Short mmCIF file of C-alpha atoms in Angstrom, two decimals:
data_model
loop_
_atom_site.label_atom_id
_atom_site.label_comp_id
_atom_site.label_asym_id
_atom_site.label_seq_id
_atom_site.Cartn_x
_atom_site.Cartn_y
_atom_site.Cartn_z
CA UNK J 1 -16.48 -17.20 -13.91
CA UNK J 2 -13.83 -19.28 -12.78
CA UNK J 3 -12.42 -19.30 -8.83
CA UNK J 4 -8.71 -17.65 -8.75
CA UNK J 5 -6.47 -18.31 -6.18
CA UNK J 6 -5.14 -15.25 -4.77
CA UNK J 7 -2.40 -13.25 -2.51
CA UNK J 8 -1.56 -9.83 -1.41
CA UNK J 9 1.43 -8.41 0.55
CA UNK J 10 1.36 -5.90 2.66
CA UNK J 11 3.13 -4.08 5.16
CA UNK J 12 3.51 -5.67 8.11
CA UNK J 13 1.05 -4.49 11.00
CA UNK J 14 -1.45 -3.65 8.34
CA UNK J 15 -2.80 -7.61 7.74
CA UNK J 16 -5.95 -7.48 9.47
CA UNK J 17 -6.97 -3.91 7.86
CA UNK J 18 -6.14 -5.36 4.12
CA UNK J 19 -8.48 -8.46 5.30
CA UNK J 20 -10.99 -6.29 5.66
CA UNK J 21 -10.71 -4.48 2.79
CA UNK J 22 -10.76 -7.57 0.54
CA UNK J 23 -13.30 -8.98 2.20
CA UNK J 24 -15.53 -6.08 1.51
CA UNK J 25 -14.04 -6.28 -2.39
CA UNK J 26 -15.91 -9.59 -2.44
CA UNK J 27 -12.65 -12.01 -0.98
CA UNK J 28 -13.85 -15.51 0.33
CA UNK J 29 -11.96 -17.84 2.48
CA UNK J 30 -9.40 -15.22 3.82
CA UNK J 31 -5.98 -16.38 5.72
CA UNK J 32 -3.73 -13.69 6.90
CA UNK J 33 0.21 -14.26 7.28
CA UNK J 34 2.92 -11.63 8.24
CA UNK J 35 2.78 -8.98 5.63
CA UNK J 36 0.34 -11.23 3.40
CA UNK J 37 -3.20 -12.04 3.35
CA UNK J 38 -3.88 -15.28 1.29
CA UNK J 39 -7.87 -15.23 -0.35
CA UNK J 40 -10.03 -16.51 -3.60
CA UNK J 41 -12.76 -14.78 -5.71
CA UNK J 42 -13.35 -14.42 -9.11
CA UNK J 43 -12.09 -12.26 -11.96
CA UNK J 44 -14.79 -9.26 -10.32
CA UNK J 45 -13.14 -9.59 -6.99
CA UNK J 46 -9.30 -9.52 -8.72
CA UNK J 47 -10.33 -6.08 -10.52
CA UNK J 48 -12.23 -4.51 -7.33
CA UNK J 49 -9.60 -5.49 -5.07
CA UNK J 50 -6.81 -4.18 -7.40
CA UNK J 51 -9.00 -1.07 -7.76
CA UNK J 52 -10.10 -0.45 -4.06
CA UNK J 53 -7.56 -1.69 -1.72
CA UNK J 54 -5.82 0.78 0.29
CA UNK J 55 -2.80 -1.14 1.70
CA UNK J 56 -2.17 -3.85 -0.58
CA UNK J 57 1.22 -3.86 -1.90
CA UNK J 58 -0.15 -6.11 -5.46
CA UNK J 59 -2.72 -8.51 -5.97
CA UNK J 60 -0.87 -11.73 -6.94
CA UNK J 61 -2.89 -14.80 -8.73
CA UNK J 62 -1.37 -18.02 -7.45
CA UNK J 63 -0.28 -20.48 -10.16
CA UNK J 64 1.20 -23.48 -7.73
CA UNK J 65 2.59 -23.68 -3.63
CA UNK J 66 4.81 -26.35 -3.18
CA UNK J 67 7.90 -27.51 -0.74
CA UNK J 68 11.26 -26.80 -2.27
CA UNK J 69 14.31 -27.83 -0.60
CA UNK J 70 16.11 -28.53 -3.92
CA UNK J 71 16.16 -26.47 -7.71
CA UNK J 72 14.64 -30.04 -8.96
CA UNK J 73 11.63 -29.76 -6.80
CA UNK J 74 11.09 -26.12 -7.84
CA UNK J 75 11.69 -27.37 -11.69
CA UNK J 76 9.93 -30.23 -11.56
CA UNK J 77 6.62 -28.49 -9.84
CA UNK J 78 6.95 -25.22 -11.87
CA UNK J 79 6.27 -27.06 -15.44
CA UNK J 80 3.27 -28.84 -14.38
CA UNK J 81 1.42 -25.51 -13.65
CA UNK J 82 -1.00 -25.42 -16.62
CA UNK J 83 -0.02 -22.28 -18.06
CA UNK J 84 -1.96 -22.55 -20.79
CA UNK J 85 -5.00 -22.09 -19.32
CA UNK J 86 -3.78 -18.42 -18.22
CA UNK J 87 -1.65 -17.35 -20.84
CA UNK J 88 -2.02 -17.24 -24.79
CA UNK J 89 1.10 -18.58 -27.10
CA UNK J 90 2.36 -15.12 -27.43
CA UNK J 91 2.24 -13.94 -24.09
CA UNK J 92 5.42 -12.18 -22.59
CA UNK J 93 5.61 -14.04 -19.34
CA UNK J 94 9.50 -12.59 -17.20
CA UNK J 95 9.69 -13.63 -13.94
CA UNK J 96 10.60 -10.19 -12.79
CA UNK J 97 11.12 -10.33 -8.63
CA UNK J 98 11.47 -13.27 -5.92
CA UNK J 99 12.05 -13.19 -2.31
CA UNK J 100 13.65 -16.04 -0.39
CA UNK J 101 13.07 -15.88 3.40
CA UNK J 102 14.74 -18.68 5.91
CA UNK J 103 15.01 -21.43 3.06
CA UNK J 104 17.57 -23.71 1.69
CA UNK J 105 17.35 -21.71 -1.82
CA UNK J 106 18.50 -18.40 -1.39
CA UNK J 107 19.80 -17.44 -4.88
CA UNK J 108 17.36 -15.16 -6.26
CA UNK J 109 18.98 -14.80 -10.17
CA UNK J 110 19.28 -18.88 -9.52
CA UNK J 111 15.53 -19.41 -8.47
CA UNK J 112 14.71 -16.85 -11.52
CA UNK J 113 16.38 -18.74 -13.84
CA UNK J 114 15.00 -22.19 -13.27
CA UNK J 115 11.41 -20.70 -12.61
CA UNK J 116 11.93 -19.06 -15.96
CA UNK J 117 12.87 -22.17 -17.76
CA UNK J 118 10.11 -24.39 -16.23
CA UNK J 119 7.30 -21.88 -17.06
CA UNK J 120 8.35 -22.00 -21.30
CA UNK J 121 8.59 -25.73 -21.06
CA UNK J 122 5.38 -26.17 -19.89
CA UNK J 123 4.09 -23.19 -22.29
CA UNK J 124 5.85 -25.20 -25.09
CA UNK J 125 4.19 -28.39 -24.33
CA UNK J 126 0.37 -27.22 -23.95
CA UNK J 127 1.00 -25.07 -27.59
CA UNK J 128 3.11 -27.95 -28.89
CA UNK J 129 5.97 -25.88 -30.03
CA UNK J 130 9.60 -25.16 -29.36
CA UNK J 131 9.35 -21.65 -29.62
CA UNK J 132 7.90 -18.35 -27.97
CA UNK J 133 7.46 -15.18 -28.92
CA UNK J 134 7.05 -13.44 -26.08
CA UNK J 135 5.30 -10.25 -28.09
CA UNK J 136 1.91 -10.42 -26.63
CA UNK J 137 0.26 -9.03 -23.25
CA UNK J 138 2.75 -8.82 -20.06
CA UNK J 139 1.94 -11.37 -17.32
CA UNK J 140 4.67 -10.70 -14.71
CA UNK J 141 5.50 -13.59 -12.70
CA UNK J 142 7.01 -13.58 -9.19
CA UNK J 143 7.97 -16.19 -6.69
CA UNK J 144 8.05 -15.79 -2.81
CA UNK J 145 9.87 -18.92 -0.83
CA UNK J 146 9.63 -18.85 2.74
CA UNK J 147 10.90 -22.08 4.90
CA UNK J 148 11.52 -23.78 1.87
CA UNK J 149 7.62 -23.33 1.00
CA UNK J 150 7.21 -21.52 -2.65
CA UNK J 151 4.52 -19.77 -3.85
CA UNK J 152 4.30 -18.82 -7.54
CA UNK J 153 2.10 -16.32 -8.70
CA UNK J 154 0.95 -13.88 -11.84
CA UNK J 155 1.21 -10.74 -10.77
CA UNK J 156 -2.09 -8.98 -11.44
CA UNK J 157 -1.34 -5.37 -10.83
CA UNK J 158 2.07 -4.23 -12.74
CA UNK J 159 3.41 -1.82 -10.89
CA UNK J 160 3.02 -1.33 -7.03
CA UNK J 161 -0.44 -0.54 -6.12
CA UNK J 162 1.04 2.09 -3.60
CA UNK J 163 1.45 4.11 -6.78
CA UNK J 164 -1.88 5.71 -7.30
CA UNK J 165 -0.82 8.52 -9.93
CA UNK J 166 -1.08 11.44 -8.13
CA UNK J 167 3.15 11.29 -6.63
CA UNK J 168 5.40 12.09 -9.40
CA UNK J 169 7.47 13.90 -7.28
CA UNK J 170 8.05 13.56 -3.62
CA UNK J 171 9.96 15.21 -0.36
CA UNK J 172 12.80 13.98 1.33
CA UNK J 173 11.93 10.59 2.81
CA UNK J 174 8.24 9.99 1.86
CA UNK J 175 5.99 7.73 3.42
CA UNK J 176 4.65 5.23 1.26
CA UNK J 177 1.40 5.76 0.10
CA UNK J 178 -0.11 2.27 1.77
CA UNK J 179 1.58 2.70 4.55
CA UNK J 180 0.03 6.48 4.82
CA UNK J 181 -3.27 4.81 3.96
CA UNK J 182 -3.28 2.11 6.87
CA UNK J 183 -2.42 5.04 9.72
CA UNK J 184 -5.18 6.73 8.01
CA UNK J 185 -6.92 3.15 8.74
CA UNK J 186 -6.39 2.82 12.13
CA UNK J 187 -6.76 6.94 13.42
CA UNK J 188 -10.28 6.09 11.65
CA UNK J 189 -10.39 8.71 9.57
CA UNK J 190 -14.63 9.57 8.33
CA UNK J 191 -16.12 12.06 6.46
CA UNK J 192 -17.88 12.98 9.72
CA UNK J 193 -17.32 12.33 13.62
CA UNK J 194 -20.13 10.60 15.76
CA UNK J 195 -20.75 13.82 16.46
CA UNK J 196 -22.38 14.76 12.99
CA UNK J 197 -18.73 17.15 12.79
CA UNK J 198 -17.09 17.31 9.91
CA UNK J 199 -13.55 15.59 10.66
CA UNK J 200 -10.43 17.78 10.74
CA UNK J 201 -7.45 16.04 9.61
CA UNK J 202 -3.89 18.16 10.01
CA UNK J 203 -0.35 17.39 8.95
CA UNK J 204 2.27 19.23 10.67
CA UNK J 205 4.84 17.68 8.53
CA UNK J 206 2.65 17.69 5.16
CA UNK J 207 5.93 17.11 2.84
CA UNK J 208 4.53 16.02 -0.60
CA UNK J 209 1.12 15.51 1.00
CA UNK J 210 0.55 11.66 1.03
CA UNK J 211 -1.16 11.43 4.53
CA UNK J 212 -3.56 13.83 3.55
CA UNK J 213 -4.37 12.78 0.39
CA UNK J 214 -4.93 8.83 1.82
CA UNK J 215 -7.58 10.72 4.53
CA UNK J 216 -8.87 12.41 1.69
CA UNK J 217 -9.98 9.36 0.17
CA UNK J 218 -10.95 7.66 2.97
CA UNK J 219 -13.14 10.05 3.57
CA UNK J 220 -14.91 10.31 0.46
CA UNK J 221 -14.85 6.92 -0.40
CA UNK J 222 -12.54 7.27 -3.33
CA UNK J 223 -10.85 3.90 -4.45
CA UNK J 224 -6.88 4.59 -4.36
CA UNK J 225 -6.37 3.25 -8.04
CA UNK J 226 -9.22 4.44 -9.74
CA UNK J 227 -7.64 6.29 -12.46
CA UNK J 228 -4.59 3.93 -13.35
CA UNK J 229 -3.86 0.66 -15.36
CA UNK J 230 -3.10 -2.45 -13.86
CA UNK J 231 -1.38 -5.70 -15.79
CA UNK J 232 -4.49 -8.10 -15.70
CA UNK J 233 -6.68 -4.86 -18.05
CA UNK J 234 -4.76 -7.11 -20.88
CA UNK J 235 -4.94 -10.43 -19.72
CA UNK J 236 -7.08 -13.10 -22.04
CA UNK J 237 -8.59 -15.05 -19.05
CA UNK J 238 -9.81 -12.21 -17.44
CA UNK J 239 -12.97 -10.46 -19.43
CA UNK J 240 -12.61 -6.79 -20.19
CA UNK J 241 -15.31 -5.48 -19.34
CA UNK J 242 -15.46 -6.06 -15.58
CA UNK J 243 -12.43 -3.42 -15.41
CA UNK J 244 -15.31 -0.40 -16.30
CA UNK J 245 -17.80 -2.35 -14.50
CA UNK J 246 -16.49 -2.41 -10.97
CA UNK J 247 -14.91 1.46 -11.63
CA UNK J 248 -18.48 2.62 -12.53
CA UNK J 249 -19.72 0.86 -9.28
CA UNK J 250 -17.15 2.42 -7.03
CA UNK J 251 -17.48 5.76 -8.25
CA UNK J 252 -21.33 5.70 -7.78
CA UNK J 253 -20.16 5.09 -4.27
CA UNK J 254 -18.24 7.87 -3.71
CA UNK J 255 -18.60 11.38 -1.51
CA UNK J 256 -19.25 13.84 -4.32
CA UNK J 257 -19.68 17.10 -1.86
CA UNK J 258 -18.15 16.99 1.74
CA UNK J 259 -17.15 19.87 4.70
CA UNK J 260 -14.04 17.25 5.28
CA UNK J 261 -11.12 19.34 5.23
CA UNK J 262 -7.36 18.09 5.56
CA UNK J 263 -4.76 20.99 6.85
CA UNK J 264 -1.29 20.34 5.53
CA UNK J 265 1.94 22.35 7.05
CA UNK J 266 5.61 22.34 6.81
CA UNK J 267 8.54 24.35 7.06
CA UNK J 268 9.82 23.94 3.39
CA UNK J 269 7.94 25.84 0.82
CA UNK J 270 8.69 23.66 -1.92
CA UNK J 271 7.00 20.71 -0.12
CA UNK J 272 3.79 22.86 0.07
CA UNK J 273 3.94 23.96 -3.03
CA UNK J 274 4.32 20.11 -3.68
CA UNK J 275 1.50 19.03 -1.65
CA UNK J 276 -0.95 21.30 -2.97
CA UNK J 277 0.00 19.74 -7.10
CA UNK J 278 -0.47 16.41 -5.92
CA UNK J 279 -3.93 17.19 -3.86
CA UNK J 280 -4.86 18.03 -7.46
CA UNK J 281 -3.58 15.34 -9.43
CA UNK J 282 -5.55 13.03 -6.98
CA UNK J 283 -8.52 15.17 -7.52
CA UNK J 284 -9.11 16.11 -4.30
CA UNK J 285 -7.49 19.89 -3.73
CA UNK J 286 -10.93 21.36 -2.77
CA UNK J 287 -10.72 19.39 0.61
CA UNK J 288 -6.84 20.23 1.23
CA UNK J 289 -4.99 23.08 2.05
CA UNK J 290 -1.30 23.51 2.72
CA UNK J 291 0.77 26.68 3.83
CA UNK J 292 4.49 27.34 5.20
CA UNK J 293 4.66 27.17 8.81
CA UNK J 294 6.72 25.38 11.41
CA UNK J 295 6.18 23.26 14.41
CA UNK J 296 6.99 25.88 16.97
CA UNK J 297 3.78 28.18 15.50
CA UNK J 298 1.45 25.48 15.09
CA UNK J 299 -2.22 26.12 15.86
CA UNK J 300 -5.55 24.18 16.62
CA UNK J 301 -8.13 25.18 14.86
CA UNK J 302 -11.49 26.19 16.71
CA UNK J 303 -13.18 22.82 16.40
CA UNK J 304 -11.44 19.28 17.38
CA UNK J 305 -9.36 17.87 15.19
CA UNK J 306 -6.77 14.63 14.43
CA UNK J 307 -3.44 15.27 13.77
CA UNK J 308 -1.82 12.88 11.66
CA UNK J 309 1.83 12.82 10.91
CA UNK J 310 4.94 11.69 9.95
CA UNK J 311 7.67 13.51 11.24
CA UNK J 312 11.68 13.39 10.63
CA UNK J 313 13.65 10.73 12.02
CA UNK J 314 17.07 10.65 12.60
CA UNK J 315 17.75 7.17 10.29
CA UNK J 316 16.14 9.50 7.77
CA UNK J 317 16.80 13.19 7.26
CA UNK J 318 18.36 14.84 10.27
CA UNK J 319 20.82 14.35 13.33
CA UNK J 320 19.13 12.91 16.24
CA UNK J 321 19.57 15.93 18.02
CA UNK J 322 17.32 18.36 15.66
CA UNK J 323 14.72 15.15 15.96
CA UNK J 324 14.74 15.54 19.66
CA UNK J 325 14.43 19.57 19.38
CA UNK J 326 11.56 19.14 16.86
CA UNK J 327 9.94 16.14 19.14
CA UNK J 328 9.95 18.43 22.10
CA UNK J 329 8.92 21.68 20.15
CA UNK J 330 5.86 19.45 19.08
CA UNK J 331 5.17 19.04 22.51
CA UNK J 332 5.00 22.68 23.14
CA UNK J 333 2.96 23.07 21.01
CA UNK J 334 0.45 20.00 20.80
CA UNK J 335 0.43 19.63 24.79
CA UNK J 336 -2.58 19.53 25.86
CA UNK J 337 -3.86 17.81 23.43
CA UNK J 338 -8.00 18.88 24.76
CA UNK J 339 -10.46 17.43 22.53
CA UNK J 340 -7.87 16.57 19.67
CA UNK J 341 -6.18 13.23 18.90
CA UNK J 342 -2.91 12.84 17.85
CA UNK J 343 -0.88 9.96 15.65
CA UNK J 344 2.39 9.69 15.17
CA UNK J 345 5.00 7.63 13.24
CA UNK J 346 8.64 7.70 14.19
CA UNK J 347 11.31 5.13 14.12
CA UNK J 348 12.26 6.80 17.72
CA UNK J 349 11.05 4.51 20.80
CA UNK J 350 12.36 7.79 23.18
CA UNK J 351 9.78 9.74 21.23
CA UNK J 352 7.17 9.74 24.39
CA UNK J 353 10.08 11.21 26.80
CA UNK J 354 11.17 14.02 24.34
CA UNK J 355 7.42 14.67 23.45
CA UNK J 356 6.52 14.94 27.42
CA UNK J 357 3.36 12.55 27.08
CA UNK J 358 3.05 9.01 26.84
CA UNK J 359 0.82 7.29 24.03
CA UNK J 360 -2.39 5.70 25.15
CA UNK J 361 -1.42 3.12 22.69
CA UNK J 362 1.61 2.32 20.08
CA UNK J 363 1.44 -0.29 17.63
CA UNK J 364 4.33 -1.51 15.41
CA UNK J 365 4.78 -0.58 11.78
CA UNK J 366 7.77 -1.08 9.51
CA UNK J 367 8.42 1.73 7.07
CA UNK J 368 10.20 -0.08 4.56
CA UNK J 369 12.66 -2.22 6.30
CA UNK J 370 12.30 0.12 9.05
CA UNK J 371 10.77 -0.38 12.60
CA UNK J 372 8.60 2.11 13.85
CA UNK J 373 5.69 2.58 16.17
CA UNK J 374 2.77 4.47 16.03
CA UNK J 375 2.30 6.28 18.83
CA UNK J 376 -1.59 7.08 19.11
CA UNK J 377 -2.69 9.91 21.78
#
């Protein structure tokens, strides 16, 4: 099976924890970047890591890197990838997204265009034709140029790998779910504590449910995308069969039975109501809970537990004023903390003052295009 070339984005703060996670899909010869972690492995390792990785954005396989200061260099580079080799004479090949970061070349319908038009001239060469039909299996292709250095790659996974299946509909202001999935990562989140306890994971601020659905899985071992489609399932080069292959041998790997429970709460019925349809589209609404309650009347439970959550900012729902009531009602309520650990995302660096406590650690997370900081207790 041949060797692929291969890159994932991520968001950034999350590199080393999506290095580990394609190492353990089988990922050799790993190099991590901000928000990107560069790696090779064959067609198994492509379909596992599409499959299994938490907080990869896509799993990209690279077709050329080269220095482009000029639209000749990127032509001139671009049509002697041998395209061919990857994609039949029928295949439907758009060059659907770029990104151009500190580089000469910053026009991203330009750089389409010209990537575009050096991809069917080297198609038309190795089939010896002048025309395409472009009716066949979808190979998306996407470029990402950063200090004039462009990387060109076949987009493995379609659509964003943060989109699992189980979020049709979502609250106001959702996290996304990789981003919910590395904070998961880091509060290291187990279907049991050192102890031999079953871990207790609570969401003051459930809203459509993502955080606990991400602990769910990590949990019980359940691969993100098991149940979707990705772009390569169609793809010539790649053979079939390894798509069941590496589902079957992740799902013999999963928790069937577990005491894990995840506690979901918020003040807006709808969002529990939403919570509670998307812990069963996931398949995992035995192990989640949700019910109406706010901050002010939160309760621990009798045994230790982590609260995880994601509450509103003031860039993002509300005026900063009902953030700093909520911030300080949470630490009402949370204070002490006792035997229980707490993580929380906010955009807010006064969030420790208005809480009452400061964080044992923070580490830096973008939400989007966002700063924030996880603030762990």
């Amino acid at each position: 099976m041949i060797k692929l070339q291969m890159s994932a984005p991520c968001h950034f703060g999350l590199e080393k924890t999506l290095a580990f996670e394609l190492r353990r899909a089988g990922g050799e010869n790993i190099q991590v970047a901000d928000g990107r972690v560069c790696f090779e492995g064959d067609a198994e390792v492509l379909a596992r890591a599409n499959i299994s990785c938490s907080v990869a954005e896509r799993i990209g396989v690279v077709l050329a890197r080269f220095k482009a200061e000029s639209f000749d260099d990127v032509f001139d580079n671009i049509k002697t990838i041998p395209l061919g080799d990857y994609l039949g004479k029928d295949a439907k090949f758009p060059v659907v997204k770029g990104q151009s970061v500190n580089s000469k070349l910053s026009s991203i319908p330009a750089l389409q265009r010209t990537v575009k038009k050096a991809l069917a001239e080297a198609m038309c060469k190795h089939y010896k034709t002048n025309t395409l039909p472009e009716t066949g299996a979808l190979y998306p292709v996407r470029f990402f140029l950063l200090k004039d250095e462009m990387t060109v790659f076949l987009d493995s996974s379609g659509e964003g790998l943060h989109k699992r299946g189980y979020r049709e509909k979502s609250g106001v202001a959702p996290i996304k779910e990789t981003l919910a999935a590395g904070i998961i990562d880091i509060a290291k989140v187990r279907q049991k504590l050192p102890t031999g306890e079953s871990e207790i994971i609570i969401d003051p601020f459930c809203g459509s449910g993502t955080l606990l659905i991400e602990a769910a899985f990590k949990a019980l071992n359940i691969p993100p995308c098991l149940n979707r489609k990705f772009a390569a399932e169609r793809w010539e080069f790649i053979p079939k069969e390894i798509w069941e292959k590496q589902r079957e041998e992740l799902r013999a790997n999963m928790i069937k039975d577990s005491e894990f429970r995840a506690l979901g709460y918020d003040i807006d019925s709808d969002c529990v109501k939403l919570t509670l349809e998307n812990a069963e589209k996931a398949g995992v609404e035995k192990y989640i809970s949700a019910q109406k309650r706010e901050i002010k009347d939160f309760l621990y439970p009798e045994i230790s537990a982590k609260i995880i959550t994601n509450p509103p900012y003031a860039e993002r729902m509300l005026e900063k004023s009902d953030v700093e009531r909520i911030y300080r009602q949470m630490g009402e309520r949370l204070l002490p903390l006792g035997e229980n650990k707490l993580f929380v995302i906010t955009s807010d660096e006064e969030f420790e003052g208005y809480f009452g406590d400061k964080a044992k650690k923070n580490r830096k997370l973008y939400n989007g295009m966002l700063m924030c900081r996880l603030f762990m207790y």
